[in-house]
């Protein structure tokens, strides 16, 4: 880790593998806006770290198009290495707009890899962390991706065992996922359902109510999706919409809102008394991290579909949602159906914590599996072709 006093306690940092054999890591940069870059270029450090007021800075030249170093130096907002070290430079679009000029985030490439070798630096080799000491260039890293994948694979094996136990005992389980926008509800549910049967783990993500559903009892459209024996239903948002978005955005009256807070604990008590296992997760994200994720969605074509006018409005009404969440948790956090809050600024850690806690709340045992004997294939009858007479074949273009 860098020993320069450039980080403060709580600062977010990025890091990259320092060496693939040793798996050590180096603090790289304090990312202002993650993944908000384009125009990747190479550069090199030209000066030693020097004092600039209360900061320690360094200078570098950027490797521009055409194969020559530009004469214009850029100022690095924290030290990155010794003179001559190469840097991976990406322009920060958002800060360029705010400051009226170019702004660069520097991703240090410790082994001086050239641009042709970028494929060796997969995204999974990067991770985020946060500074754990004041004014010290050290950082407490978030779990590296290679460890995350191993632990996730282990937990997914346990989810398969849970699935077999639920089927065997005909258990009925409801898992509710609520939380702020961008908190990672969908990603967590995706990891839970990745290796299990969709016939056992059912995901329910209801759209806005229809005109007919608006005339029904409020809970009615959710009750239709309650589990039968041997099923686990994952609600990606649930009846708690009334205490959140409907209340904040004015989609329900004050009387309807207060009635929900009064009746919801009784409904959940009835569900638990009927034998249903009810687990409620609330995924929370900090204001700063939510903003970074919104910016990421705005600029990434693969994530733009996640944005809706309601998401953007939730950003503007952050404090309204904070007040609504507080009232919801106070009114509906009961002994039979408590809320479990998951901190999701670090999504990888949050997913593991959530899955592990889910497994801990449902007692289960590993079911024995008797491997069946693979039967021999019957002899081919006369007149049957070696393969069906296919007509339209998809071209092998890959």
Short mmCIF file of C-alpha atoms in Angstrom, two decimals, residues 8-317:
data_model
loop_
_atom_site.label_atom_id
_atom_site.label_comp_id
_atom_site.label_asym_id
_atom_site.label_seq_id
_atom_site.Cartn_x
_atom_site.Cartn_y
_atom_site.Cartn_z
CA UNK A 8 -8.45 10.41 5.02
CA UNK A 9 -10.58 8.10 7.11
CA UNK A 10 -13.69 7.05 5.20
CA UNK A 11 -12.31 8.03 1.76
CA UNK A 12 -13.21 5.61 -0.99
CA UNK A 13 -10.24 4.25 -2.96
CA UNK A 14 -9.58 1.99 -5.91
CA UNK A 15 -6.77 -0.51 -6.15
CA UNK A 16 -5.27 -2.94 -8.64
CA UNK A 17 -3.25 -6.12 -8.39
CA UNK A 18 0.40 -5.25 -7.74
CA UNK A 19 1.59 -8.67 -8.77
CA UNK A 20 -0.35 -11.70 -9.92
CA UNK A 21 1.88 -14.19 -8.08
CA UNK A 22 1.88 -12.47 -4.69
CA UNK A 23 -1.70 -11.14 -4.97
CA UNK A 24 -0.61 -7.99 -3.12
CA UNK A 25 -2.45 -4.76 -3.77
CA UNK A 26 -1.60 -1.10 -4.18
CA UNK A 27 -3.85 1.88 -3.45
CA UNK A 28 -4.44 3.60 -6.76
CA UNK A 29 -6.79 6.52 -6.60
CA UNK A 30 -9.64 8.07 -4.71
CA UNK A 31 -12.38 7.69 -7.35
CA UNK A 32 -14.59 10.74 -7.69
CA UNK A 33 -17.07 9.03 -9.97
CA UNK A 34 -16.59 5.32 -10.59
CA UNK A 35 -16.68 4.10 -14.19
CA UNK A 36 -17.35 7.58 -15.59
CA UNK A 37 -14.49 7.56 -18.04
CA UNK A 38 -13.67 7.41 -21.73
CA UNK A 39 -10.61 8.01 -23.97
CA UNK A 40 -8.20 5.66 -22.21
CA UNK A 41 -4.61 6.85 -22.67
CA UNK A 42 -1.22 5.93 -21.30
CA UNK A 43 1.01 8.34 -19.46
CA UNK A 44 4.18 8.42 -17.39
CA UNK A 45 5.15 10.00 -14.08
CA UNK A 46 7.56 12.90 -14.57
CA UNK A 47 8.21 14.26 -11.06
CA UNK A 48 8.62 13.05 -7.52
CA UNK A 49 5.84 13.74 -5.00
CA UNK A 50 5.89 17.37 -3.90
CA UNK A 51 3.99 19.52 -1.44
CA UNK A 52 1.27 21.81 -2.79
CA UNK A 53 -0.38 23.55 0.13
CA UNK A 54 -2.00 20.85 2.23
CA UNK A 55 -1.75 18.27 -0.56
CA UNK A 56 1.02 16.07 -1.89
CA UNK A 57 0.91 16.01 -5.69
CA UNK A 58 2.82 14.63 -8.64
CA UNK A 59 3.00 15.50 -12.30
CA UNK A 60 2.71 13.29 -15.38
CA UNK A 61 2.61 13.44 -19.15
CA UNK A 62 -0.23 11.84 -21.07
CA UNK A 63 0.44 9.52 -24.01
CA UNK A 64 -1.71 11.13 -26.73
CA UNK A 65 -2.89 9.84 -30.11
CA UNK A 66 -0.13 9.51 -32.66
CA UNK A 67 2.39 7.86 -30.39
CA UNK A 68 3.95 10.97 -28.81
CA UNK A 69 3.83 12.33 -25.30
CA UNK A 70 2.00 15.63 -25.05
CA UNK A 71 3.97 18.64 -23.88
CA UNK A 72 1.21 19.58 -21.48
CA UNK A 73 1.64 18.05 -18.06
CA UNK A 74 -1.28 16.96 -15.88
CA UNK A 75 -1.41 17.34 -12.12
CA UNK A 76 -2.04 14.13 -10.20
CA UNK A 77 -4.18 14.64 -7.09
CA UNK A 78 -2.15 12.07 -5.12
CA UNK A 79 1.20 10.28 -5.62
CA UNK A 80 1.30 7.17 -7.80
CA UNK A 81 4.88 5.95 -7.96
CA UNK A 82 8.40 6.74 -9.03
CA UNK A 83 9.49 8.82 -12.01
CA UNK A 84 9.08 6.90 -15.25
CA UNK A 85 6.28 4.64 -14.07
CA UNK A 86 3.47 4.26 -16.56
CA UNK A 87 -0.10 5.28 -15.78
CA UNK A 88 -3.43 4.28 -17.23
CA UNK A 89 -5.25 7.57 -17.73
CA UNK A 90 -8.98 7.93 -18.31
CA UNK A 91 -10.76 11.24 -18.64
CA UNK A 92 -13.54 11.88 -16.15
CA UNK A 93 -16.54 13.13 -18.14
CA UNK A 94 -18.60 14.32 -15.19
CA UNK A 95 -15.86 16.38 -13.55
CA UNK A 96 -14.88 17.84 -16.91
CA UNK A 97 -18.40 19.21 -17.20
CA UNK A 98 -18.42 20.57 -13.67
CA UNK A 99 -14.99 22.18 -13.74
CA UNK A 100 -15.09 23.43 -17.32
CA UNK A 101 -11.87 21.66 -18.34
CA UNK A 102 -10.27 18.21 -18.65
CA UNK A 103 -10.07 16.15 -15.48
CA UNK A 104 -8.36 12.79 -15.30
CA UNK A 105 -8.61 9.79 -13.02
CA UNK A 106 -5.35 7.88 -12.94
CA UNK A 107 -5.34 4.11 -12.64
CA UNK A 108 -1.80 3.01 -11.83
CA UNK A 109 -0.47 0.03 -13.78
CA UNK A 110 2.23 -1.35 -11.48
CA UNK A 111 3.78 -3.79 -13.95
CA UNK A 112 4.01 -1.22 -16.79
CA UNK A 113 1.59 -3.18 -18.97
CA UNK A 114 1.12 -1.72 -22.44
CA UNK A 115 -2.23 -0.96 -24.00
CA UNK A 116 -2.08 -4.09 -26.18
CA UNK A 117 -2.09 -6.16 -22.98
CA UNK A 118 -5.22 -4.61 -21.52
CA UNK A 119 -7.05 -7.94 -21.78
CA UNK A 120 -4.87 -9.21 -18.93
CA UNK A 121 -6.39 -6.57 -16.66
CA UNK A 122 -9.97 -7.72 -16.38
CA UNK A 123 -12.47 -5.65 -14.45
CA UNK A 124 -12.54 -8.30 -11.73
CA UNK A 125 -8.91 -7.53 -10.95
CA UNK A 126 -10.00 -4.16 -9.61
CA UNK A 127 -11.67 -3.65 -6.30
CA UNK A 128 -12.74 -0.82 -4.05
CA UNK A 129 -11.87 -0.09 -0.46
CA UNK A 130 -11.92 2.67 2.06
CA UNK A 131 -9.28 4.36 4.15
CA UNK A 132 -9.14 3.03 7.70
CA UNK A 133 -6.81 5.56 9.32
CA UNK A 134 -6.69 9.34 9.25
CA UNK A 135 -4.01 10.92 7.06
CA UNK A 136 -2.37 7.60 6.24
CA UNK A 137 -1.99 6.19 2.77
CA UNK A 138 -3.37 2.82 3.76
CA UNK A 139 -6.73 1.34 2.95
CA UNK A 140 -8.89 -1.45 4.25
CA UNK A 141 -9.75 -3.35 1.10
CA UNK A 142 -13.14 -4.64 0.16
CA UNK A 143 -13.14 -8.38 -0.53
CA UNK A 144 -11.19 -9.09 -3.77
CA UNK A 145 -13.34 -10.61 -6.49
CA UNK A 146 -11.53 -13.96 -6.49
CA UNK A 147 -12.45 -14.47 -2.82
CA UNK A 148 -15.98 -13.20 -3.44
CA UNK A 149 -16.55 -15.75 -6.18
CA UNK A 150 -15.30 -18.64 -4.06
CA UNK A 151 -17.45 -17.67 -1.10
CA UNK A 152 -20.47 -17.02 -3.32
CA UNK A 153 -20.05 -20.47 -4.90
CA UNK A 154 -19.94 -22.04 -1.43
CA UNK A 155 -23.08 -20.21 -0.34
CA UNK A 156 -24.88 -21.17 -3.54
CA UNK A 157 -24.17 -24.82 -2.77
CA UNK A 158 -25.86 -24.25 0.60
CA UNK A 159 -28.82 -22.62 -1.18
CA UNK A 160 -29.22 -25.78 -3.27
CA UNK A 161 -29.21 -27.85 -0.06
CA UNK A 162 -31.78 -25.49 1.44
CA UNK A 163 -33.90 -25.91 -1.68
CA UNK A 164 -33.93 -29.70 -1.32
CA UNK A 165 -34.84 -29.42 2.36
CA UNK A 166 -37.69 -26.99 1.62
CA UNK A 167 -39.06 -29.37 -1.01
CA UNK A 168 -38.71 -32.36 1.31
CA UNK A 169 -40.43 -30.68 4.28
CA UNK A 170 -42.95 -28.74 2.17
CA UNK A 171 -41.88 -25.50 3.84
CA UNK A 172 -43.36 -22.15 2.85
CA UNK A 173 -40.93 -19.23 2.86
CA UNK A 174 -41.34 -15.53 2.03
CA UNK A 175 -38.27 -13.31 1.67
CA UNK A 176 -38.97 -9.59 1.25
CA UNK A 177 -36.37 -7.31 -0.30
CA UNK A 178 -36.96 -3.62 0.26
CA UNK A 179 -34.49 -0.76 0.12
CA UNK A 180 -33.42 2.46 -1.47
CA UNK A 181 -32.97 2.76 -5.22
CA UNK A 182 -29.56 1.43 -6.41
CA UNK A 183 -29.10 -0.47 -3.13
CA UNK A 184 -28.66 -3.75 -5.03
CA UNK A 185 -31.91 -5.64 -4.49
CA UNK A 186 -31.97 -7.07 -7.99
CA UNK A 187 -28.31 -8.09 -7.92
CA UNK A 188 -28.72 -9.87 -4.60
CA UNK A 189 -31.82 -11.74 -5.80
CA UNK A 190 -29.98 -12.69 -8.99
CA UNK A 191 -27.15 -14.29 -6.98
CA UNK A 192 -29.63 -16.18 -4.84
CA UNK A 193 -31.53 -17.62 -7.81
CA UNK A 194 -28.51 -18.24 -10.06
CA UNK A 195 -28.04 -21.92 -9.21
CA UNK A 196 -31.44 -23.02 -7.92
CA UNK A 197 -34.71 -24.09 -9.49
CA UNK A 198 -37.14 -21.32 -10.50
CA UNK A 199 -39.94 -23.71 -9.53
CA UNK A 200 -38.80 -23.54 -5.90
CA UNK A 201 -37.31 -20.03 -5.72
CA UNK A 202 -39.97 -17.81 -7.30
CA UNK A 203 -39.23 -14.11 -7.84
CA UNK A 204 -42.20 -11.75 -7.60
CA UNK A 205 -41.63 -8.22 -8.92
CA UNK A 206 -45.06 -6.70 -9.50
CA UNK A 207 -45.56 -3.69 -11.77
CA UNK A 208 -47.70 -0.70 -10.83
CA UNK A 209 -51.27 -1.76 -9.98
CA UNK A 210 -53.85 -1.80 -12.76
CA UNK A 211 -57.10 0.17 -12.54
CA UNK A 212 -58.87 -3.01 -11.44
CA UNK A 213 -56.26 -3.78 -8.76
CA UNK A 214 -56.59 -0.26 -7.38
CA UNK A 215 -60.20 -1.10 -6.46
CA UNK A 216 -59.20 -4.28 -4.57
CA UNK A 217 -58.16 -4.63 -0.97
CA UNK A 218 -54.59 -3.36 -0.87
CA UNK A 219 -52.93 -6.67 0.05
CA UNK A 220 -54.98 -8.71 -2.41
CA UNK A 221 -52.60 -8.72 -5.36
CA UNK A 222 -49.71 -9.77 -3.13
CA UNK A 223 -51.63 -12.57 -1.40
CA UNK A 224 -52.11 -14.24 -4.80
CA UNK A 225 -48.34 -14.85 -4.91
CA UNK A 226 -47.88 -16.38 -1.47
CA UNK A 227 -45.99 -19.69 -1.50
CA UNK A 228 -47.41 -23.19 -1.50
CA UNK A 229 -45.62 -26.09 0.20
CA UNK A 230 -42.06 -26.49 -1.04
CA UNK A 231 -41.72 -22.94 -2.36
CA UNK A 232 -39.61 -19.89 -1.49
CA UNK A 233 -41.02 -16.60 -2.79
CA UNK A 234 -38.63 -13.66 -3.16
CA UNK A 235 -40.48 -10.34 -3.27
CA UNK A 236 -38.49 -7.70 -5.16
CA UNK A 237 -40.41 -4.92 -3.43
CA UNK A 238 -43.65 -5.87 -1.76
CA UNK A 239 -46.67 -4.51 0.10
CA UNK A 240 -44.24 -2.06 1.70
CA UNK A 241 -44.61 0.09 -1.40
CA UNK A 242 -47.41 1.79 0.49
CA UNK A 243 -45.08 2.87 3.28
CA UNK A 244 -42.42 4.00 0.79
CA UNK A 245 -42.96 5.21 -2.74
CA UNK A 246 -46.76 5.53 -2.53
CA UNK A 247 -46.58 7.63 0.62
CA UNK A 248 -43.67 9.84 -0.51
CA UNK A 249 -45.00 10.41 -4.03
CA UNK A 250 -48.60 10.97 -2.92
CA UNK A 251 -50.07 7.89 -4.60
CA UNK A 252 -52.10 7.06 -1.51
CA UNK A 253 -54.01 9.17 0.99
CA UNK A 254 -52.77 9.84 4.52
CA UNK A 255 -55.56 7.65 5.91
CA UNK A 256 -54.54 4.75 3.62
CA UNK A 257 -50.92 5.17 4.71
CA UNK A 258 -51.76 5.15 8.43
CA UNK A 259 -54.09 2.19 7.96
CA UNK A 260 -51.25 0.25 6.33
CA UNK A 261 -48.88 0.93 9.23
CA UNK A 262 -51.60 -0.27 11.63
CA UNK A 263 -52.65 -3.45 9.77
CA UNK A 264 -49.34 -4.64 8.30
CA UNK A 265 -47.97 -6.12 11.56
CA UNK A 266 -51.24 -8.03 12.03
CA UNK A 267 -51.07 -9.42 8.48
CA UNK A 268 -47.51 -10.60 8.98
CA UNK A 269 -48.42 -12.13 12.34
CA UNK A 270 -51.17 -14.10 10.57
CA UNK A 271 -48.71 -15.30 7.94
CA UNK A 272 -46.23 -16.51 10.55
CA UNK A 273 -48.95 -18.19 12.64
CA UNK A 274 -50.10 -20.06 9.52
CA UNK A 275 -46.65 -21.67 9.30
CA UNK A 276 -44.97 -19.37 6.76
CA UNK A 277 -41.35 -18.41 7.41
CA UNK A 278 -41.16 -14.64 6.84
CA UNK A 279 -37.78 -12.90 6.42
CA UNK A 280 -37.52 -9.17 5.67
CA UNK A 281 -34.39 -7.47 4.35
CA UNK A 282 -33.93 -3.73 3.96
CA UNK A 283 -30.96 -2.83 1.74
CA UNK A 284 -29.51 0.55 2.62
CA UNK A 285 -27.01 2.65 0.65
CA UNK A 286 -25.32 5.92 1.52
CA UNK A 287 -26.28 9.14 -0.23
CA UNK A 288 -22.84 9.48 -1.82
CA UNK A 289 -22.79 5.91 -3.11
CA UNK A 290 -26.31 6.22 -4.51
CA UNK A 291 -25.25 9.28 -6.48
CA UNK A 292 -22.27 7.42 -7.93
CA UNK A 293 -24.49 4.54 -9.01
CA UNK A 294 -27.01 6.88 -10.62
CA UNK A 295 -24.20 8.56 -12.55
CA UNK A 296 -22.99 5.14 -13.63
CA UNK A 297 -26.42 4.27 -14.97
CA UNK A 298 -26.72 7.59 -16.80
CA UNK A 299 -23.51 6.95 -18.75
CA UNK A 300 -23.57 3.17 -19.23
CA UNK A 301 -25.84 1.92 -22.09
CA UNK A 302 -26.03 -1.49 -20.39
CA UNK A 303 -27.52 0.08 -17.26
CA UNK A 304 -29.66 2.89 -18.67
CA UNK A 305 -32.72 0.61 -18.75
CA UNK A 306 -32.59 0.58 -14.94
CA UNK A 307 -33.36 4.30 -14.79
CA UNK A 308 -36.90 5.57 -14.51
CA UNK A 309 -38.37 8.98 -13.70
CA UNK A 310 -39.30 7.55 -10.29
CA UNK A 311 -35.64 6.65 -9.62
CA UNK A 312 -34.48 10.17 -10.38
CA UNK A 313 -37.24 11.62 -8.24
CA UNK A 314 -36.13 9.39 -5.35
CA UNK A 315 -32.74 11.06 -5.56
CA UNK A 316 -34.32 14.51 -5.21
CA UNK A 317 -36.51 13.33 -2.33
#
